[in-house]
Amino acid sequence: HRTTKKILPIIITRDDLRQDAAMLQVMRQKDALWLSAGIECWLTTYTVMATDIDVGWIEVVMGAKETAEIQSVYGSGALGAFQNNTLHNYLVEHNEDPKAFAGAQERFVASCAACCVATYLLGIADRHNGNIMLLPSGKLFHIDFGHVLGNFKKLKGTNIKREKTKLVLTPEMMYII
C-alpha cells in the first residue's frame, strides 16, 4: 500500500532557486539530527526544485500564512506589525480549546527556536514578516533563502548592508513564548 502526497507547486521564473533548495536540504538534515537526539522541533520544510538556472517550482504549504498577513488581519491593518499579540490572537482563533492552544503554543516555541538557530547558523538574511510563515497548528517556518552566508542586500548605491540583526526573535514571538 503506497500513499502519495499531493503537491501544489508554484512555478517560478527569473529566480535562481538552487540556493533555496540547498538551504532547505540543510534544514531537513538539522531536523533529522534534532529528532535523532530526541528533540522534536516541528520544523516545516517544503520542496523546491530548480529545473534550470532561473526556472523551477516551489511546493505550497497549504494553510500557511505570511506573518505580514496575520499582522494585518489580526492587528487591524498596517499597525498590526507593532502589536505584540497578533500572532497569539491568530493561534487562539485557530485553537480555541485550551488543550489545542497549548499544543499550538508548544509547536510554536519549538519551531521558532529551531528557525532561530538554523537561520543564525546558516547566516540567512532578508528576514521580514513576508518571509516568515505560520500554520494554524502553531508551526513557524521561513521561506525565501536568496540571501545567505554573507550574501546580504545593500542599501542602493552604497556598500552598507541592510541587515541590522543576525537573529529574528520579535516581541510578538516572545509574547507567545
Short mmCIF file of C-alpha atoms in Angstrom, two decimals:
data_model
loop_
_atom_site.label_atom_id
_atom_site.label_comp_id
_atom_site.label_asym_id
_atom_site.label_seq_id
_atom_site.Cartn_x
_atom_site.Cartn_y
_atom_site.Cartn_z
CA HIS A 1 0.00 0.00 0.00
CA ARG A 2 1.52 3.25 -1.11
CA THR A 3 0.34 6.73 -0.22
CA THR A 4 1.25 9.67 -2.36
CA LYS A 5 1.43 13.22 -1.18
CA LYS A 6 -0.26 15.70 -3.47
CA ILE A 7 1.89 18.74 -4.09
CA LEU A 8 0.58 22.09 -5.26
CA PRO A 9 3.51 23.81 -6.99
CA ILE A 10 4.15 27.46 -7.73
CA ILE A 11 6.10 27.82 -10.98
CA ILE A 12 8.90 30.38 -10.62
CA THR A 13 10.73 32.14 -13.44
CA ARG A 14 13.53 34.71 -13.30
CA ASP A 15 14.68 33.49 -9.90
CA ASP A 16 17.52 31.10 -9.05
CA LEU A 17 16.07 28.52 -6.66
CA ARG A 18 19.23 26.44 -6.22
CA GLN A 19 20.17 28.29 -3.04
CA ASP A 20 16.66 27.84 -1.59
CA ALA A 21 16.81 24.11 -2.35
CA ALA A 22 20.22 23.82 -0.69
CA MET A 23 19.16 25.71 2.46
CA LEU A 24 16.02 23.59 2.83
CA GLN A 25 18.10 20.42 2.43
CA VAL A 26 20.40 21.58 5.24
CA MET A 27 17.37 22.42 7.40
CA ARG A 28 15.95 18.92 6.82
CA GLN A 29 19.31 17.48 7.89
CA LYS A 30 19.31 19.64 11.04
CA ASP A 31 15.79 18.46 11.82
CA ALA A 32 16.87 14.82 11.40
CA LEU A 33 19.77 15.42 13.81
CA TRP A 34 17.47 17.00 16.37
CA LEU A 35 14.97 14.15 16.01
CA SER A 36 17.70 11.54 16.44
CA ALA A 37 18.65 13.29 19.68
CA GLY A 38 15.02 13.07 20.83
CA ILE A 39 14.24 16.75 20.23
CA GLU A 40 11.01 17.47 18.30
CA CYS A 41 11.33 20.89 16.69
CA TRP A 42 8.26 20.71 14.44
CA LEU A 43 10.41 22.12 11.65
CA THR A 44 8.38 22.65 8.48
CA THR A 45 10.21 22.30 5.20
CA TYR A 46 8.87 22.12 1.69
CA THR A 47 10.08 21.02 -1.72
CA VAL A 48 11.94 23.38 -4.02
CA MET A 49 13.04 22.12 -7.41
CA ALA A 50 15.34 24.20 -9.61
CA THR A 51 14.83 22.96 -13.16
CA ASP A 52 17.21 25.48 -14.72
CA ILE A 53 19.29 28.46 -13.54
CA ASP A 54 16.27 30.77 -13.37
CA VAL A 55 13.31 28.39 -13.52
CA GLY A 56 11.77 25.97 -11.06
CA TRP A 57 8.93 25.29 -8.71
CA ILE A 58 8.15 25.63 -5.02
CA GLU A 59 5.71 23.49 -3.06
CA VAL A 60 2.83 25.41 -1.47
CA VAL A 61 2.49 24.69 2.25
CA MET A 62 -1.29 24.53 2.49
CA GLY A 63 -2.87 26.64 5.22
CA ALA A 64 0.27 28.70 5.92
CA LYS A 65 0.03 32.47 6.16
CA GLU A 66 2.71 35.13 5.99
CA THR A 67 3.11 36.78 9.37
CA ALA A 68 2.61 40.07 7.49
CA GLU A 69 -0.91 38.97 6.52
CA ILE A 70 -1.67 37.77 10.05
CA GLN A 71 -0.47 41.08 11.48
CA SER A 72 -2.68 42.98 9.07
CA VAL A 73 -5.81 40.90 9.73
CA TYR A 74 -5.40 40.33 13.48
CA GLY A 75 -3.86 43.71 14.19
CA SER A 76 -6.42 45.83 12.32
CA GLY A 77 -4.26 46.87 9.39
CA ALA A 78 -0.72 48.09 8.86
CA LEU A 79 -0.14 48.82 12.55
CA GLY A 80 -0.59 45.13 13.36
CA ALA A 81 3.17 44.68 12.95
CA PHE A 82 3.64 46.89 16.03
CA GLN A 83 1.26 44.98 18.29
CA ASN A 84 2.64 42.13 20.37
CA ASN A 85 -0.47 39.96 20.40
CA THR A 86 -1.37 39.48 16.71
CA LEU A 87 0.25 36.06 16.20
CA HIS A 88 -1.14 34.97 19.58
CA ASN A 89 -4.65 36.05 18.57
CA TYR A 90 -4.32 34.09 15.30
CA LEU A 91 -3.34 30.93 17.18
CA VAL A 92 -6.12 31.39 19.73
CA GLU A 93 -8.73 31.72 16.97
CA HIS A 94 -7.48 28.54 15.26
CA ASN A 95 -7.03 26.60 18.52
CA GLU A 96 -10.00 27.58 20.70
CA ASP A 97 -9.83 24.56 23.02
CA PRO A 98 -7.23 25.14 25.81
CA LYS A 99 -5.54 21.80 25.06
CA ALA A 100 -5.37 22.62 21.34
CA PHE A 101 -3.89 26.04 22.10
CA ALA A 102 -1.32 24.53 24.48
CA GLY A 103 -0.26 22.17 21.67
CA ALA A 104 -0.06 25.02 19.16
CA GLN A 105 1.97 27.06 21.64
CA GLU A 106 4.37 24.14 22.17
CA ARG A 107 4.81 23.70 18.42
CA PHE A 108 5.32 27.45 18.01
CA VAL A 109 8.03 27.60 20.69
CA ALA A 110 9.90 24.58 19.30
CA SER A 111 9.66 25.62 15.64
CA CYS A 112 10.54 29.24 16.45
CA ALA A 113 13.65 28.08 18.36
CA ALA A 114 14.65 25.75 15.50
CA CYS A 115 14.21 28.54 12.94
CA CYS A 116 16.22 30.99 15.07
CA VAL A 117 19.10 28.51 15.39
CA ALA A 118 19.02 27.43 11.74
CA THR A 119 18.77 30.93 10.25
CA TYR A 120 21.52 32.23 12.57
CA LEU A 121 23.93 29.36 11.87
CA LEU A 122 23.33 29.49 8.11
CA GLY A 123 23.55 33.28 8.01
CA ILE A 124 20.13 33.59 6.39
CA ALA A 125 19.26 37.24 5.86
CA ASP A 126 16.35 39.20 4.43
CA ARG A 127 14.13 38.03 7.30
CA HIS A 128 10.99 40.12 7.42
CA ASN A 129 7.31 39.42 8.05
CA GLY A 130 6.76 38.45 4.42
CA ASN A 131 9.39 35.69 4.67
CA ILE A 132 8.16 34.16 7.92
CA MET A 133 5.13 31.88 7.76
CA LEU A 134 2.79 30.43 10.38
CA LEU A 135 0.44 27.46 10.24
CA PRO A 136 -2.74 27.28 12.35
CA SER A 137 -1.13 24.32 14.15
CA GLY A 138 1.49 26.73 15.57
CA LYS A 139 4.38 25.72 13.34
CA LEU A 140 6.50 28.71 12.33
CA PHE A 141 8.81 28.47 9.31
CA HIS A 142 10.82 30.60 6.93
CA ILE A 143 10.72 30.99 3.14
CA ASP A 144 12.93 32.72 0.53
CA PHE A 145 16.56 31.90 1.11
CA GLY A 146 18.11 34.18 -1.50
CA HIS A 147 20.48 35.88 0.93
CA VAL A 148 22.67 33.50 2.92
CA LEU A 149 26.21 33.05 4.19
CA GLY A 150 27.13 36.74 3.96
CA ASN A 151 25.36 37.39 0.64
CA PHE A 152 23.26 40.25 2.05
CA LYS A 153 21.39 43.08 0.37
CA LYS A 154 22.99 46.52 0.47
CA LEU A 155 21.41 49.94 0.55
CA LYS A 156 21.07 51.17 -3.03
CA GLY A 157 24.17 52.97 -4.24
CA THR A 158 26.18 52.16 -1.09
CA ASN A 159 28.28 49.41 0.40
CA ILE A 160 26.16 49.42 3.59
CA LYS A 161 24.45 46.13 4.41
CA ARG A 162 20.69 46.38 5.05
CA GLU A 163 20.68 43.64 7.68
CA LYS A 164 20.57 45.06 11.19
CA THR A 165 20.27 41.79 13.10
CA LYS A 166 21.55 38.24 12.76
CA LEU A 167 18.60 36.73 14.61
CA VAL A 168 14.87 37.32 14.24
CA LEU A 169 13.04 36.93 17.55
CA THR A 170 10.39 39.62 17.77
CA PRO A 171 8.38 40.83 20.79
CA GLU A 172 5.38 39.24 19.04
CA MET A 173 7.11 35.85 19.10
CA MET A 174 8.14 36.33 22.70
CA TYR A 175 4.52 37.10 23.62
CA ILE A 176 3.55 33.54 22.62
CA ILE A 177 6.64 32.02 24.24
#
